Amino acid sequence: MTYRNIICDVVPFTGHNGETGEAYYARPAGPGPFPSVVLIHHVPGWNEFCIEAARKLAHHGFATICNNLYFRMGDGDPDDIGARARADGGVSDEQMLGDVSGAMAFLRAQSNSNGKVGVIGFCSGGRQTYLSACRLPNVDAAVDCWGGRVMADPAALNAKQPVAPIDYSKDLNCPLLGLFGNEDKEPSPEQVNKTEAILKDLGKNYEFHRYDGAGHAFFDWSRPSYRPEQAVDGWKKVIDFFNKNLA
Amino acid sequence: MCSYITEKAPIFGSAKGRNGWMRVDTAVVYYDHPVHVPLDHALNIDFVDSRSKERVAVELSAASARELVRRIQAALDSGDAIHLGSGEEDPLHLARAM
């Protein structure tokens, strides 16, 4: 079911350590009850692609919040704030988990929520989605879109990202959808295969889809990596997965 | 790659940004997704004033960046040949010595 009437606002939410941040909140108009989704933005920041993706999910009936992971970095153009975050080594996994948890609480507190909340993320947000699905106790469904560094070289770990998400796989406690491009380098098809093998061994509920002719970020219409055919199919899989697991 | 892997260099210089000229004290260099140049990956440089947080950003193809490295080195070498011994001390060296 789709909703032509949607409502979009920038709203305050309570994130990690009780700090108040800003979030884009797009939801279908109407009494509901609606399932909800937290959309985790990518390294470049709280930008137009992620905001538009939130509106797309709202169009398909999901009350979607895209919280700005960089709200502590000050105001400015999303790309400038993203550059500041990068120079600062990014956000820590603990802080990110606190913010996603706060965004989930915001969604569940809405009077027209059906109580179920999924998480989706793109690129670095895919990694953070995988981590959220393993570390947070109340995620009902998760979609990892080409999350890089789920499997991380130990040399790439640091104080802010101290543990590779794959090492938490035994704690994955919700259905997981993964979408990947076979021409991607991060994650490479080999890394995706290894991740799948681990999930299979652990008996986890997952489904992975791999796309030929696509690399990284093939949903992003603003970049040369955009692959319309694969993106249309991928979005359909996302919507179907959330309908199945959050309705 | 979508990583936070960066190289940071202390610099002494100026750059012209949206509000005119400003001092810049840090160059942040990374090879990752660019915002504007139509490439999946690019060599990106932010020239940053750490006090105001303002930056001047450049996104280059890998081959362009390597060519730029060569040209910068060539320009520095010819500059050294002409101006070596002029007595002008680089403020970056002075700052490091302090």
mmCIF file of C-alpha atoms in Angstrom:
data_model
loop_
_atom_site.group_PDB
_atom_site.id
_atom_site.type_symbol
_atom_site.label_atom_id
_atom_site.label_comp_id
_atom_site.label_asym_id
_atom_site.label_seq_id
_atom_site.Cartn_x
_atom_site.Cartn_y
_atom_site.Cartn_z
ATOM 1 C CA MET A 1 0.000 0.000 0.000
ATOM 2 C CA THR A 2 1.260 3.454 -0.824
ATOM 3 C CA TYR A 3 0.409 6.838 0.660
ATOM 4 C CA ARG A 4 0.325 9.940 -1.482
ATOM 5 C CA ASN A 5 -0.164 12.109 1.566
ATOM 6 C CA ILE A 6 2.917 12.151 3.722
ATOM 7 C CA ILE A 7 4.051 14.569 6.428
ATOM 8 C CA CYS A 8 7.681 15.599 6.804
ATOM 9 C CA ASP A 9 9.310 17.560 9.608
ATOM 10 C CA VAL A 10 12.636 18.104 11.259
ATOM 11 C CA VAL A 11 12.049 17.018 14.850
ATOM 12 C CA PRO A 12 14.106 16.864 18.026
ATOM 13 C CA PHE A 13 14.971 13.451 19.415
ATOM 14 C CA THR A 14 16.897 12.273 22.445
ATOM 15 C CA GLY A 15 20.105 10.517 21.493
ATOM 16 C CA HIS A 16 23.142 9.068 23.199
ATOM 17 C CA ASN A 17 23.775 10.338 26.737
ATOM 18 C CA GLY A 18 20.414 12.136 26.691
ATOM 19 C CA GLU A 19 21.623 14.717 24.203
ATOM 20 C CA THR A 20 19.011 16.339 21.990
ATOM 21 C CA GLY A 21 19.614 16.050 18.257
ATOM 22 C CA GLU A 22 17.699 16.719 15.084
ATOM 23 C CA ALA A 23 16.063 14.173 12.834
ATOM 24 C CA TYR A 24 14.117 14.142 9.609
ATOM 25 C CA TYR A 25 10.774 12.488 10.221
ATOM 26 C CA ALA A 26 8.644 11.429 7.251
ATOM 27 C CA ARG A 27 5.474 9.464 7.802
ATOM 28 C CA PRO A 28 2.220 8.625 6.070
ATOM 29 C CA ALA A 29 -0.716 10.850 6.910
ATOM 30 C CA GLY A 30 -3.486 9.027 8.702
ATOM 31 C CA PRO A 31 -4.323 7.318 11.947
ATOM 32 C CA GLY A 32 -2.217 4.209 11.348
ATOM 33 C CA PRO A 33 -1.143 2.099 13.041
ATOM 34 C CA PHE A 34 2.083 2.314 11.023
ATOM 35 C CA PRO A 35 5.292 0.325 11.204
ATOM 36 C CA SER A 36 8.439 2.436 11.594
ATOM 37 C CA VAL A 37 11.982 2.559 10.288
ATOM 38 C CA VAL A 38 15.193 4.239 11.415
ATOM 39 C CA LEU A 39 17.262 5.189 8.382
ATOM 40 C CA ILE A 40 20.982 5.546 9.119
ATOM 41 C CA HIS A 41 22.705 7.975 6.781
ATOM 42 C CA HIS A 42 26.066 7.338 5.136
ATOM 43 C CA VAL A 43 29.487 8.917 5.791
ATOM 44 C CA PRO A 44 28.811 11.940 3.536
ATOM 45 C CA GLY A 45 26.160 12.927 6.024
ATOM 46 C CA TRP A 46 22.534 13.856 6.488
ATOM 47 C CA ASN A 47 22.131 14.719 2.847
ATOM 48 C CA GLU A 48 19.488 14.835 0.179
ATOM 49 C CA PHE A 49 19.778 11.195 -0.844
ATOM 50 C CA CYS A 50 19.038 9.974 2.669
ATOM 51 C CA ILE A 51 16.237 12.487 3.194
ATOM 52 C CA GLU A 52 14.642 11.420 -0.077
ATOM 53 C CA ALA A 53 14.998 7.749 0.886
ATOM 54 C CA ALA A 54 13.106 8.532 4.104
ATOM 55 C CA ARG A 55 10.299 10.071 2.061
ATOM 56 C CA LYS A 56 10.204 7.004 -0.173
ATOM 57 C CA LEU A 57 9.746 4.720 2.823
ATOM 58 C CA ALA A 58 6.979 7.001 4.130
ATOM 59 C CA HIS A 59 5.293 6.792 0.734
ATOM 60 C CA HIS A 60 5.235 3.036 1.192
ATOM 61 C CA GLY A 61 3.668 3.259 4.629
ATOM 62 C CA PHE A 62 6.625 3.362 7.014
ATOM 63 C CA ALA A 63 7.005 6.177 9.524
ATOM 64 C CA THR A 64 10.693 6.864 8.946
ATOM 65 C CA ILE A 65 13.184 8.833 10.954
ATOM 66 C CA CYS A 66 16.613 9.752 9.647
ATOM 67 C CA ASN A 67 18.497 11.138 12.613
ATOM 68 C CA ASN A 68 21.494 13.328 11.989
ATOM 69 C CA LEU A 69 24.426 11.384 13.416
ATOM 70 C CA TYR A 70 26.545 14.535 13.104
ATOM 71 C CA PHE A 71 24.317 16.945 15.057
ATOM 72 C CA ARG A 72 27.085 17.465 17.602
ATOM 73 C CA MET A 73 29.351 18.849 14.850
ATOM 74 C CA GLY A 74 27.432 22.118 14.427
ATOM 75 C CA ASP A 75 25.400 23.608 11.610
ATOM 76 C CA GLY A 76 26.244 23.918 7.941
ATOM 77 C CA ASP A 77 25.956 22.216 4.600
ATOM 78 C CA PRO A 78 25.704 18.435 5.028
ATOM 79 C CA ASP A 79 28.900 17.886 3.040
ATOM 80 C CA ASP A 80 30.831 20.372 5.210
ATOM 81 C CA ILE A 81 29.550 18.741 8.389
ATOM 82 C CA GLY A 82 30.365 15.325 6.923
ATOM 83 C CA ALA A 83 33.904 16.531 6.247
ATOM 84 C CA ARG A 84 34.212 17.685 9.860
ATOM 85 C CA ALA A 85 32.994 14.314 11.089
ATOM 86 C CA ARG A 86 35.474 12.509 8.875
ATOM 87 C CA ALA A 87 38.373 14.667 10.046
ATOM 88 C CA ASP A 88 37.336 13.838 13.598
ATOM 89 C CA GLY A 89 37.470 10.105 12.878
ATOM 90 C CA GLY A 90 33.710 9.748 12.529
ATOM 91 C CA VAL A 91 31.218 8.955 15.235
ATOM 92 C CA SER A 92 31.897 6.199 17.720
ATOM 93 C CA ASP A 93 29.891 3.014 17.517
ATOM 94 C CA GLU A 94 28.649 3.539 21.075
ATOM 95 C CA GLN A 95 27.406 7.031 20.283
ATOM 96 C CA MET A 96 25.754 5.813 17.082
ATOM 97 C CA LEU A 97 23.996 2.997 18.950
ATOM 98 C CA GLY A 98 22.763 5.474 21.547
ATOM 99 C CA ASP A 99 21.401 7.745 18.839
ATOM 100 C CA VAL A 100 19.708 4.907 16.929
ATOM 101 C CA SER A 101 18.214 3.640 20.168
ATOM 102 C CA GLY A 102 16.854 7.121 20.861
ATOM 103 C CA ALA A 103 15.400 7.362 17.359
ATOM 104 C CA MET A 104 13.706 3.986 17.849
ATOM 105 C CA ALA A 105 12.232 5.156 21.138
ATOM 106 C CA PHE A 106 10.921 8.297 19.414
ATOM 107 C CA LEU A 107 9.149 6.139 16.811
ATOM 108 C CA ARG A 108 7.642 3.727 19.330
ATOM 109 C CA ALA A 109 6.336 6.664 21.389
ATOM 110 C CA GLN A 110 4.165 7.935 18.533
ATOM 111 C CA SER A 111 0.465 7.304 19.054
ATOM 112 C CA ASN A 112 0.038 5.788 15.591
ATOM 113 C CA SER A 113 3.004 3.379 15.833
ATOM 114 C CA ASN A 114 2.298 -0.330 15.569
ATOM 115 C CA GLY A 115 5.248 -0.902 17.893
ATOM 116 C CA LYS A 116 7.532 -2.480 15.319
ATOM 117 C CA VAL A 117 10.699 -0.713 14.202
ATOM 118 C CA GLY A 118 13.165 -1.674 11.488
ATOM 119 C CA VAL A 119 16.569 -0.211 10.701
ATOM 120 C CA ILE A 120 18.086 0.431 7.282
ATOM 121 C CA GLY A 121 21.417 1.952 6.358
ATOM 122 C CA PHE A 122 23.480 2.639 3.313
ATOM 123 C CA CYS A 123 27.235 2.294 2.966
ATOM 124 C CA SER A 124 28.709 3.072 6.418
ATOM 125 C CA GLY A 125 25.085 3.110 7.562
ATOM 126 C CA GLY A 126 24.853 -0.493 6.379
ATOM 127 C CA ARG A 127 27.675 -1.399 8.724
ATOM 128 C CA GLN A 128 25.968 0.545 11.501
ATOM 129 C CA THR A 129 22.696 -1.248 10.732
ATOM 130 C CA TYR A 130 24.400 -4.619 11.086
ATOM 131 C CA LEU A 131 25.836 -3.458 14.388
ATOM 132 C CA SER A 132 22.455 -2.134 15.578
ATOM 133 C CA ALA A 133 20.743 -5.411 14.702
ATOM 134 C CA CYS A 134 23.284 -7.276 16.834
ATOM 135 C CA ARG A 135 23.752 -4.852 19.717
ATOM 136 C CA LEU A 136 20.284 -3.358 20.252
ATOM 137 C CA PRO A 137 17.680 -5.644 21.794
ATOM 138 C CA ASN A 138 14.554 -4.343 20.110
ATOM 139 C CA VAL A 139 15.184 -4.112 16.352
ATOM 140 C CA ASP A 140 12.433 -5.989 14.499
ATOM 141 C CA ALA A 141 14.069 -6.120 11.040
ATOM 142 C CA ALA A 142 17.300 -4.785 9.526
ATOM 143 C CA VAL A 143 18.433 -3.939 6.003
ATOM 144 C CA ASP A 144 22.143 -3.652 5.304
ATOM 145 C CA CYS A 145 22.702 -1.934 1.966
ATOM 146 C CA TRP A 146 26.320 -2.587 0.925
ATOM 147 C CA GLY A 147 27.734 -1.912 4.352
ATOM 148 C CA GLY A 148 31.504 -1.852 4.145
ATOM 149 C CA ARG A 149 33.847 -2.966 6.911
ATOM 150 C CA VAL A 150 31.355 -5.361 8.519
ATOM 151 C CA MET A 151 34.384 -7.600 8.279
ATOM 152 C CA ALA A 152 37.278 -5.378 9.266
ATOM 153 C CA ASP A 153 41.014 -5.815 9.193
ATOM 154 C CA PRO A 154 42.175 -5.629 12.835
ATOM 155 C CA ALA A 155 44.484 -2.792 11.794
ATOM 156 C CA ALA A 156 41.421 -0.754 10.789
ATOM 157 C CA LEU A 157 39.854 -0.960 14.252
ATOM 158 C CA ASN A 158 40.261 1.990 16.605
ATOM 159 C CA ALA A 159 38.870 3.500 19.764
ATOM 160 C CA LYS A 160 35.711 4.710 18.038
ATOM 161 C CA GLN A 161 35.071 1.505 16.116
ATOM 162 C CA PRO A 162 36.801 -1.057 18.342
ATOM 163 C CA VAL A 163 35.087 -4.263 17.221
ATOM 164 C CA ALA A 164 34.230 -5.501 13.736
ATOM 165 C CA PRO A 165 30.443 -5.914 13.468
ATOM 166 C CA ILE A 166 30.874 -9.461 12.169
ATOM 167 C CA ASP A 167 32.193 -10.412 15.608
ATOM 168 C CA TYR A 168 28.760 -9.679 17.084
ATOM 169 C CA SER A 169 26.931 -11.920 14.587
ATOM 170 C CA LYS A 170 25.923 -14.472 17.196
ATOM 171 C CA ASP A 171 23.851 -11.711 18.831
ATOM 172 C CA LEU A 172 21.865 -10.873 15.678
ATOM 173 C CA ASN A 173 18.324 -11.025 16.936
ATOM 174 C CA CYS A 174 16.129 -10.005 13.994
ATOM 175 C CA PRO A 175 15.664 -10.871 10.315
ATOM 176 C CA LEU A 176 18.393 -9.328 8.140
ATOM 177 C CA LEU A 177 18.203 -8.355 4.469
ATOM 178 C CA GLY A 178 21.474 -7.632 2.665
ATOM 179 C CA LEU A 179 21.795 -5.990 -0.747
ATOM 180 C CA PHE A 180 25.171 -5.940 -2.470
ATOM 181 C CA GLY A 181 26.744 -5.107 -5.824
ATOM 182 C CA ASN A 182 29.021 -7.724 -7.287
ATOM 183 C CA GLU A 183 31.414 -5.036 -8.531
ATOM 184 C CA ASP A 184 31.802 -3.507 -5.080
ATOM 185 C CA LYS A 185 35.225 -3.530 -3.426
ATOM 186 C CA GLU A 186 33.999 -2.746 0.095
ATOM 187 C CA PRO A 187 32.261 -5.037 0.740
ATOM 188 C CA SER A 188 33.754 -7.321 -1.879
ATOM 189 C CA PRO A 189 31.815 -10.379 -3.074
ATOM 190 C CA GLU A 190 34.278 -12.483 -1.069
ATOM 191 C CA GLN A 191 33.489 -10.540 2.114
ATOM 192 C CA VAL A 192 29.765 -10.893 1.450
ATOM 193 C CA ASN A 193 30.208 -14.642 0.983
ATOM 194 C CA LYS A 194 32.128 -14.929 4.246
ATOM 195 C CA THR A 195 29.487 -12.921 6.103
ATOM 196 C CA GLU A 196 26.764 -15.131 4.688
ATOM 197 C CA ALA A 197 28.664 -18.282 5.653
ATOM 198 C CA ILE A 198 28.914 -17.067 9.248
ATOM 199 C CA LEU A 199 25.211 -16.190 9.425
ATOM 200 C CA LYS A 200 24.321 -19.557 7.916
ATOM 201 C CA ASP A 201 26.492 -21.423 10.419
ATOM 202 C CA LEU A 202 24.825 -19.515 13.246
ATOM 203 C CA GLY A 203 21.362 -20.375 11.920
ATOM 204 C CA LYS A 204 20.365 -16.731 11.574
ATOM 205 C CA ASN A 205 17.326 -15.457 9.670
ATOM 206 C CA TYR A 206 18.794 -13.586 6.724
ATOM 207 C CA GLU A 207 18.457 -13.121 2.984
ATOM 208 C CA PHE A 208 21.226 -11.738 0.781
ATOM 209 C CA HIS A 209 20.798 -10.496 -2.777
ATOM 210 C CA ARG A 210 23.726 -9.791 -5.070
ATOM 211 C CA TYR A 211 23.475 -7.674 -8.202
ATOM 212 C CA ASP A 212 25.561 -8.051 -11.330
ATOM 213 C CA GLY A 213 26.445 -4.833 -13.125
ATOM 214 C CA ALA A 214 26.358 -2.865 -9.870
ATOM 215 C CA GLY A 215 29.026 -1.760 -7.439
ATOM 216 C CA HIS A 216 28.751 0.409 -4.359
ATOM 217 C CA ALA A 217 25.865 2.804 -3.699
ATOM 218 C CA PHE A 218 23.783 1.735 -6.659
ATOM 219 C CA PHE A 219 20.625 3.329 -5.173
ATOM 220 C CA ASP A 220 22.184 6.810 -5.171
ATOM 221 C CA TRP A 221 20.658 8.649 -8.134
ATOM 222 C CA SER A 222 23.055 11.569 -7.615
ATOM 223 C CA ARG A 223 26.211 9.557 -8.301
ATOM 224 C CA PRO A 224 27.645 7.714 -11.322
ATOM 225 C CA SER A 225 27.324 4.500 -9.301
ATOM 226 C CA TYR A 226 23.532 4.658 -9.761
ATOM 227 C CA ARG A 227 22.088 1.577 -11.492
ATOM 228 C CA PRO A 228 18.388 2.159 -12.167
ATOM 229 C CA GLU A 229 17.377 -1.422 -12.944
ATOM 230 C CA GLN A 230 19.132 -2.874 -9.902
ATOM 231 C CA ALA A 231 17.943 -0.002 -7.698
ATOM 232 C CA VAL A 232 14.297 -0.520 -8.654
ATOM 233 C CA ASP A 233 14.560 -4.220 -7.847
ATOM 234 C CA GLY A 234 16.482 -3.530 -4.643
ATOM 235 C CA TRP A 235 13.922 -1.021 -3.374
ATOM 236 C CA LYS A 236 11.157 -3.562 -4.051
ATOM 237 C CA LYS A 237 13.025 -6.112 -1.952
ATOM 238 C CA VAL A 238 13.428 -3.561 0.863
ATOM 239 C CA ILE A 239 9.712 -2.686 0.862
ATOM 240 C CA ASP A 240 8.633 -6.342 0.680
ATOM 241 C CA PHE A 241 11.017 -7.282 3.500
ATOM 242 C CA PHE A 242 9.797 -4.521 5.798
ATOM 243 C CA ASN A 243 6.147 -5.291 4.963
ATOM 244 C CA LYS A 244 6.754 -8.929 5.827
ATOM 245 C CA ASN A 245 8.571 -8.276 9.076
ATOM 246 C CA LEU A 246 7.103 -5.040 10.426
ATOM 247 C CA ALA A 247 3.430 -5.166 9.475
ATOM 248 C CA MET B 1 35.011 2.648 0.683
ATOM 249 C CA CYS B 2 32.876 4.816 2.946
ATOM 250 C CA SER B 3 35.445 4.723 5.715
ATOM 251 C CA TYR B 4 36.746 7.376 8.059
ATOM 252 C CA ILE B 5 40.365 6.716 7.066
ATOM 253 C CA THR B 6 42.113 10.040 6.592
ATOM 254 C CA GLU B 7 45.541 11.589 6.447
ATOM 255 C CA LYS B 8 45.930 14.913 8.248
ATOM 256 C CA ALA B 9 48.762 17.330 7.680
ATOM 257 C CA PRO B 10 49.527 20.491 9.648
ATOM 258 C CA ILE B 11 50.017 23.335 7.164
ATOM 259 C CA PHE B 12 50.642 27.057 7.170
ATOM 260 C CA GLY B 13 48.810 28.895 4.428
ATOM 261 C CA SER B 14 45.703 30.646 3.188
ATOM 262 C CA ALA B 15 42.802 29.599 1.028
ATOM 263 C CA LYS B 16 39.917 31.469 -0.533
ATOM 264 C CA GLY B 17 36.547 30.147 0.570
ATOM 265 C CA ARG B 18 32.949 31.282 0.476
ATOM 266 C CA ASN B 19 33.677 34.213 2.797
ATOM 267 C CA GLY B 20 36.926 35.308 1.157
ATOM 268 C CA TRP B 21 40.484 34.579 2.193
ATOM 269 C CA MET B 22 41.210 32.714 5.381
ATOM 270 C CA ARG B 23 44.133 31.102 7.139
ATOM 271 C CA VAL B 24 44.232 27.326 6.909
ATOM 272 C CA ASP B 25 46.154 25.165 9.341
ATOM 273 C CA THR B 26 45.187 21.592 8.450
ATOM 274 C CA ALA B 27 44.906 19.578 5.260
ATOM 275 C CA VAL B 28 42.641 16.542 5.503
ATOM 276 C CA VAL B 29 43.301 14.042 2.719
ATOM 277 C CA TYR B 30 41.281 10.918 1.964
ATOM 278 C CA TYR B 31 40.469 8.595 -0.914
ATOM 279 C CA ASP B 32 36.764 7.840 -0.778
ATOM 280 C CA HIS B 33 33.404 8.807 -2.217
ATOM 281 C CA PRO B 34 33.345 12.408 -3.425
ATOM 282 C CA VAL B 35 30.346 14.710 -3.117
ATOM 283 C CA HIS B 36 30.507 16.486 -6.462
ATOM 284 C CA VAL B 37 32.988 15.148 -9.023
ATOM 285 C CA PRO B 38 31.293 12.414 -11.101
ATOM 286 C CA LEU B 39 33.423 9.516 -9.868
ATOM 287 C CA ASP B 40 32.736 6.654 -7.479
ATOM 288 C CA HIS B 41 35.985 7.376 -5.644
ATOM 289 C CA ALA B 42 38.254 10.400 -5.619
ATOM 290 C CA LEU B 43 41.245 11.865 -3.840
ATOM 291 C CA ASN B 44 39.681 14.520 -1.662
ATOM 292 C CA ILE B 45 41.478 17.337 0.108
ATOM 293 C CA ASP B 46 39.949 19.687 2.652
ATOM 294 C CA PHE B 47 42.009 22.762 3.515
ATOM 295 C CA VAL B 48 40.676 23.629 6.957
ATOM 296 C CA ASP B 49 40.796 26.548 9.362
ATOM 297 C CA SER B 50 40.432 24.625 12.613
ATOM 298 C CA ARG B 51 39.276 27.719 14.495
ATOM 299 C CA SER B 52 36.315 28.627 12.295
ATOM 300 C CA LYS B 53 35.847 25.044 10.956
ATOM 301 C CA GLU B 54 35.578 26.531 7.476
ATOM 302 C CA ARG B 55 37.107 24.542 4.640
ATOM 303 C CA VAL B 56 38.005 24.715 0.993
ATOM 304 C CA ALA B 57 37.355 21.348 -0.602
ATOM 305 C CA VAL B 58 38.883 19.772 -3.696
ATOM 306 C CA GLU B 59 37.923 16.433 -5.258
ATOM 307 C CA LEU B 60 40.302 14.955 -7.859
ATOM 308 C CA SER B 61 40.521 11.785 -9.900
ATOM 309 C CA ALA B 62 43.376 9.530 -8.789
ATOM 310 C CA ALA B 63 45.420 10.243 -11.926
ATOM 311 C CA SER B 64 44.812 13.979 -11.499
ATOM 312 C CA ALA B 65 46.002 13.829 -7.906
ATOM 313 C CA ARG B 66 49.167 11.960 -8.845
ATOM 314 C CA GLU B 67 49.875 14.456 -11.607
ATOM 315 C CA LEU B 68 49.304 17.290 -9.148
ATOM 316 C CA VAL B 69 51.761 15.709 -6.699
ATOM 317 C CA ARG B 70 54.391 15.630 -9.456
ATOM 318 C CA ARG B 71 53.714 19.231 -10.462
ATOM 319 C CA ILE B 72 53.817 20.460 -6.884
ATOM 320 C CA GLN B 73 57.152 18.723 -6.400
ATOM 321 C CA ALA B 74 58.470 20.203 -9.661
ATOM 322 C CA ALA B 75 57.323 23.685 -8.683
ATOM 323 C CA LEU B 76 58.908 23.360 -5.248
ATOM 324 C CA ASP B 77 62.173 22.117 -6.736
ATOM 325 C CA SER B 78 62.404 25.046 -9.150
ATOM 326 C CA GLY B 79 61.403 27.459 -6.380
ATOM 327 C CA ASP B 80 64.092 26.072 -4.104
ATOM 328 C CA ALA B 81 66.654 26.467 -6.875
ATOM 329 C CA ILE B 82 65.804 30.143 -7.254
ATOM 330 C CA HIS B 83 65.055 31.189 -3.697
ATOM 331 C CA LEU B 84 67.240 28.876 -1.599
ATOM 332 C CA GLY B 85 69.283 30.927 0.794
ATOM 333 C CA SER B 86 66.916 33.901 0.686
ATOM 334 C CA GLY B 87 66.700 33.697 4.453
ATOM 335 C CA GLU B 88 62.931 33.278 4.509
ATOM 336 C CA GLU B 89 62.014 30.705 7.125
ATOM 337 C CA ASP B 90 58.900 28.607 6.615
ATOM 338 C CA PRO B 91 56.419 29.435 9.409
ATOM 339 C CA LEU B 92 55.472 25.775 9.578
ATOM 340 C CA HIS B 93 59.076 24.921 10.487
ATOM 341 C CA LEU B 94 59.183 27.748 13.012
ATOM 342 C CA ALA B 95 55.975 26.524 14.616
ATOM 343 C CA ARG B 96 57.366 23.004 14.892
ATOM 344 C CA ALA B 97 60.581 24.287 16.452
ATOM 345 C CA MET B 98 58.680 26.138 19.173
#
